[in-house]
Coordinates of C-alpha atoms in Angstrom, one line a residue:
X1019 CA 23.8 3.2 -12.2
X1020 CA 20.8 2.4 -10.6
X1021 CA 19.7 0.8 -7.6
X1022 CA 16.8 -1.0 -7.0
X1023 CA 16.3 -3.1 -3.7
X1024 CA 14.6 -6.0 -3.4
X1025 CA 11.4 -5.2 -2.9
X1026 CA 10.2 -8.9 -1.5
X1027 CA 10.9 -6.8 2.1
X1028 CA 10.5 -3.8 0.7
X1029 CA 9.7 -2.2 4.1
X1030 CA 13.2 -3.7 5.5
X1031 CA 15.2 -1.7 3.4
X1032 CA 13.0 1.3 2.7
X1033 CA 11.7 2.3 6.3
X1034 CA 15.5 1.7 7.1
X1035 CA 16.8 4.5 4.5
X1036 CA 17.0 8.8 5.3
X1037 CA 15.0 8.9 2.2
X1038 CA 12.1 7.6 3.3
X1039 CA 12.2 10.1 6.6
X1040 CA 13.0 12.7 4.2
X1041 CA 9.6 12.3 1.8
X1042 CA 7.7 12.2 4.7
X1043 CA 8.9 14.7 7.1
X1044 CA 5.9 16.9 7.0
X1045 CA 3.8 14.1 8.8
X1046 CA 2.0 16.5 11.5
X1047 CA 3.0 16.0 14.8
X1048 CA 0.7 18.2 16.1
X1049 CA -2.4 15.5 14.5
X1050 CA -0.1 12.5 15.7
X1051 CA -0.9 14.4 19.8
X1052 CA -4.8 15.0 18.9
X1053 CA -5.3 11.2 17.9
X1054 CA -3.6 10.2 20.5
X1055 CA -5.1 12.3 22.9
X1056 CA -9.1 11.3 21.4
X1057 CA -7.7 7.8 21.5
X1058 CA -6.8 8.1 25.5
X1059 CA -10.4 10.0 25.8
X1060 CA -12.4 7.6 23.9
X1061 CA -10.5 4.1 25.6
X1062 CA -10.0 5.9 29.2
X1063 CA -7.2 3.5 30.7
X1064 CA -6.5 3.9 34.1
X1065 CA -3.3 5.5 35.1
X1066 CA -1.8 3.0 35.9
X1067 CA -2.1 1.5 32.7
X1068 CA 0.7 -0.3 30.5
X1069 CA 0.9 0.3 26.6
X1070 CA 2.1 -1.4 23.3
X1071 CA 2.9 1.2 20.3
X1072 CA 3.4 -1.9 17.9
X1073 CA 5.6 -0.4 14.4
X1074 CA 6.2 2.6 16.2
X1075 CA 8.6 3.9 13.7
X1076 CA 10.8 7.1 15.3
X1077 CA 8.6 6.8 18.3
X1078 CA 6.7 9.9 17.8
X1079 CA 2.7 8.3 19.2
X1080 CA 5.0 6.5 22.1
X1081 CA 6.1 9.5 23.0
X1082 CA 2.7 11.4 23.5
X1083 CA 1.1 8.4 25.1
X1084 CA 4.2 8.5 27.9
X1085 CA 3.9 12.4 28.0
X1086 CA 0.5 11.8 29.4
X1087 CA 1.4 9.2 32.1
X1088 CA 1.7 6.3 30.7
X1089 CA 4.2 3.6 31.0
X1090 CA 5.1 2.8 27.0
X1091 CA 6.7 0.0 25.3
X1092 CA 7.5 0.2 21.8
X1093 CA 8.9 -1.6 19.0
X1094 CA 9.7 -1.4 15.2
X1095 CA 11.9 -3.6 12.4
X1096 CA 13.8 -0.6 11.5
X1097 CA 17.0 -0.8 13.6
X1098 CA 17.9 2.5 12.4
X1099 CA 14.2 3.8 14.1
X1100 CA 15.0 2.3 17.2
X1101 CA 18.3 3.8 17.3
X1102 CA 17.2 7.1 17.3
X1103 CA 13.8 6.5 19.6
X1104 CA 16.3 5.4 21.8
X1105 CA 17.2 9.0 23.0
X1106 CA 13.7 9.5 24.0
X1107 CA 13.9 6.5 26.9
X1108 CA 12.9 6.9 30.2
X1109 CA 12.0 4.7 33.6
X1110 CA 8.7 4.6 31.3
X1111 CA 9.1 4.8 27.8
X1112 CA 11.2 1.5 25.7
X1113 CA 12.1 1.1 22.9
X1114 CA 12.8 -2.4 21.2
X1115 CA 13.8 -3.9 17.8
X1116 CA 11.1 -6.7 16.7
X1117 CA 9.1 -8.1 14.0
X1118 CA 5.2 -7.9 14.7
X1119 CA 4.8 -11.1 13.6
X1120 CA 6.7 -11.9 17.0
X1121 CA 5.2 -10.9 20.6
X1122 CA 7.4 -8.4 22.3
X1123 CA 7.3 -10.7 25.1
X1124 CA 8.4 -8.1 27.6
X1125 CA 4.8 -7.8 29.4
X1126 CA 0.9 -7.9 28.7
X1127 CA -0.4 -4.5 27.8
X1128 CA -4.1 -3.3 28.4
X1129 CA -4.0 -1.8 25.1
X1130 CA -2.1 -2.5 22.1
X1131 CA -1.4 0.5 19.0
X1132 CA -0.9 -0.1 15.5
X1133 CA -1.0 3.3 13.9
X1134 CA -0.1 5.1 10.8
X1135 CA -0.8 2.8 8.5
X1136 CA 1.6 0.2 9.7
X1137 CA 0.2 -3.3 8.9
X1138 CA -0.6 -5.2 5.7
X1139 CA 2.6 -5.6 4.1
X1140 CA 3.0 -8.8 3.9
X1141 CA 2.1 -11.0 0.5
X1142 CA 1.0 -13.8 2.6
X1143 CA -2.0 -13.9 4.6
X1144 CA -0.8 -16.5 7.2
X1145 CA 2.0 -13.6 7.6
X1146 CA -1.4 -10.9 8.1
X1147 CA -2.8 -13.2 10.4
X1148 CA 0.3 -14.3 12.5
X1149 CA 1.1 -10.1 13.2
X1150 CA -2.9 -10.3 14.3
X1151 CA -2.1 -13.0 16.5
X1152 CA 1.0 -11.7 18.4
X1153 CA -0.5 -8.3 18.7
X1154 CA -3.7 -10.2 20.6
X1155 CA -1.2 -12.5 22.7
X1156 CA 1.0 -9.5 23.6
X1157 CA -3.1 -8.4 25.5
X1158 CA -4.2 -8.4 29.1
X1159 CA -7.5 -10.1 29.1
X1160 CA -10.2 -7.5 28.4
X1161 CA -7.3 -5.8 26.4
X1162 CA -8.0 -3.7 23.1
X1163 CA -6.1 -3.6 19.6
X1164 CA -6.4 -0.1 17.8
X1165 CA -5.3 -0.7 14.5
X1166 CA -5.4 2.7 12.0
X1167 CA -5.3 1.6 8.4
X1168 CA -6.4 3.8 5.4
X1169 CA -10.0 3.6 3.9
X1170 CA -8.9 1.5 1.4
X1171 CA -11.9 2.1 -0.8
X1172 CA -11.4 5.9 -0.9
X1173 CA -7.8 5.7 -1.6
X1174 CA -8.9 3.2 -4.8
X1175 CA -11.2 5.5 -5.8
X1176 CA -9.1 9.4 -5.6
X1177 CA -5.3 7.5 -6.4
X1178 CA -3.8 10.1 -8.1
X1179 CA -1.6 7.8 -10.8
X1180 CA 1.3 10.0 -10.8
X1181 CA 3.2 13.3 -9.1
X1182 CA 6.0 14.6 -8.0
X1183 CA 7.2 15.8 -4.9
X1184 CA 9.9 18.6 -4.2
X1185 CA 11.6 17.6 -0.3
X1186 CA 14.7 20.0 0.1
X1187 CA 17.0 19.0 -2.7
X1188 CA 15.3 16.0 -4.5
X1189 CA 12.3 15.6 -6.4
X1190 CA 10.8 12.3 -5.9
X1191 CA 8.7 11.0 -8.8
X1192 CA 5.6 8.8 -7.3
X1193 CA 3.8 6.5 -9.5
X1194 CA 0.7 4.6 -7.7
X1195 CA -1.6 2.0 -8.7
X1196 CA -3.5 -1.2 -7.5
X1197 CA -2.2 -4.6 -8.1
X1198 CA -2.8 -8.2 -7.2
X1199 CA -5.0 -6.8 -4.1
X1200 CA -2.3 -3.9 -2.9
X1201 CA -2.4 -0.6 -3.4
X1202 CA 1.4 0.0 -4.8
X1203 CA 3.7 3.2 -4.6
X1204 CA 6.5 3.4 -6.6
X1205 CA 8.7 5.8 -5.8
X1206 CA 12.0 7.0 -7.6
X1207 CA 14.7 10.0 -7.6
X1208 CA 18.4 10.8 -8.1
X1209 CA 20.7 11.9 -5.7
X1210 CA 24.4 12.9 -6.3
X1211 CA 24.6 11.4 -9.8
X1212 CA 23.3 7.9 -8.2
X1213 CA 19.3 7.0 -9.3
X1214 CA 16.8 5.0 -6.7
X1215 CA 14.0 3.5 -6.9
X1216 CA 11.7 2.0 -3.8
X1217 CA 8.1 0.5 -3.5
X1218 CA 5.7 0.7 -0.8
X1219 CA 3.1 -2.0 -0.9
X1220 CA -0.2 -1.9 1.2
X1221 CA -2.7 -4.9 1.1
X1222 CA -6.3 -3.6 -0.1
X1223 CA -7.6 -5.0 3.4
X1224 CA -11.2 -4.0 4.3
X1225 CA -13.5 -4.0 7.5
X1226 CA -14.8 -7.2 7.0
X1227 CA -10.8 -8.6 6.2
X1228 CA -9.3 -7.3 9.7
X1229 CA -12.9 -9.3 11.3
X1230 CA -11.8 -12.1 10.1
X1231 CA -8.4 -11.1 11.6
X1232 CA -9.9 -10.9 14.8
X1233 CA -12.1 -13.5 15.3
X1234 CA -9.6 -16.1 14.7
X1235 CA -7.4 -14.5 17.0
X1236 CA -10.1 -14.4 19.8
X1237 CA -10.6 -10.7 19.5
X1238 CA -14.2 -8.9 19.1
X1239 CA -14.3 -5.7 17.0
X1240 CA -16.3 -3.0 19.4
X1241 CA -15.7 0.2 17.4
X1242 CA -15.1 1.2 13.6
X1243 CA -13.9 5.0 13.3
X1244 CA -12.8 7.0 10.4
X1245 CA -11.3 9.7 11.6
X1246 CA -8.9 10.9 14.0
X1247 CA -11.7 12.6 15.6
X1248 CA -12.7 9.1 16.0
X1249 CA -16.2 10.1 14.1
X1250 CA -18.2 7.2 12.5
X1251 CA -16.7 5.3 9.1
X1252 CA -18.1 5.9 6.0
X1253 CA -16.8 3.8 3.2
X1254 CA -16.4 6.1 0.5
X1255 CA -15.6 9.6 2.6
X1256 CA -13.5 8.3 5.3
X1257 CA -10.1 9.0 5.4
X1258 CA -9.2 6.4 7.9
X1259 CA -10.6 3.0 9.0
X1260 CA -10.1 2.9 12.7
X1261 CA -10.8 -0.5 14.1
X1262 CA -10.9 -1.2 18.3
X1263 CA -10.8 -5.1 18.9
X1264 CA -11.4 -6.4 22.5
X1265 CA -9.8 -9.8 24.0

């Protein structure tokens, strides 16, 4: 039998499953510390500072921007992700369960993190644009939004189609390509006799997209990075597209 979720929220149900954890286990946590630590170099809060880590999945950035001082809220949609960030809590470091289209509403932060690729999953652009909005509300004045998105361009131009991927005892089969302005993973495997398939959809956003993003919600971009050595963006050899967005 085989399942397939509806994929309308496809990042409800798949961020929520052990599957997805399990595919992408090998994330480097020792990379995740050195952005975050070039981040805190390049934006220089003071100590006192108060910080959003907006989709924050297992709270792995929250928990290196609070190992350096700071007092961390986080949030994500995945219930399961906040359950287990929750062991991490301290006087702090929080965790809550919210929707970025929704401010936290728990405080006004001097800077606000999207990371990993966490944005543009939504098929409407008033949905794009509302997440933009709460992220800039949930700002002190003088406040910055660092949003890290993939170079969209580069990962048009080297998708590999298809491959497979060997994680412990399953072999998921990945199938990629670009459709109605997203960049589309499928992804599919069997596990004890029962076969899955998920989708991970990304909106083919651009610099000049998140702009328009921030002027409407009375931000002003003030640095484009591609890199987590925060090095200048280049549209076709960038890895990353790094944007920092004052209020």
């Amino acid at each position: 039998m085989e399942e397939i979720l509806d994929n309308k929220n496809w990042f409800e149900s798949w961020f929520d499953t052990p599957y997805y954890h399990l595919l992408y286990k090998n994330r480097n946590f020792k990379e995740a510390g050195f952005f975050i630590d070039n981040l805190i170099n390049y934006l220089a809060p003071p100590k006192d500072a108060f910080l959003l880590d907006a989709c924050c999945g297992k709270g792995r950035h929250a928990l290196f921007m609070n190992q350096l001082g700071f007092a961390v809220d986080a949030f994500d949609l995945s219930a399961n992700n906040i359950k287990h960030a929750k062991q991490y809590e301290n006087d702090k470091l929080h965790f809550f369960e919210n929707d970025i289209r929704q401010p936290l509403n728990q405080h006004k932060y001097n800077i606000v993190f999207n990371l990993f690729t966490s944005f543009g999953y939504f098929d409407s652009e008033e949905d794009n644009f509302q997440a933009i909005k709460a992220l800039s509300g949930s700002l002190k004045k003088d406040g910055v939004l660092v949003i890290d998105f993939l170079n969209t361009q580069k990962a048009i131009d080297n998708m590999v189609s298809k491959e497979e991927k060997k994680v412990d005892d399953l072999t998921f089969k990945i199938k990629r390509k670009v459709k109605d302005g997203f960049i589309v993973k499928q992804i599919s495997f069997e596990d004890k006799g029962r076969k899955f398939r998920f989708e991970e959809k990304v909106k083919a956003l651009y610099q000049k997209d998140f702009t328009n993003y921030f002027n409407l919600a009375g931000l002003k971009l003030i640095k484009v990075a591609g890199d987590y050595q925060l090095n200048d963006f280049d549209i076709h050899t960038s890895d990353r597209l790094i944007l920092f967005a004052k209020k």
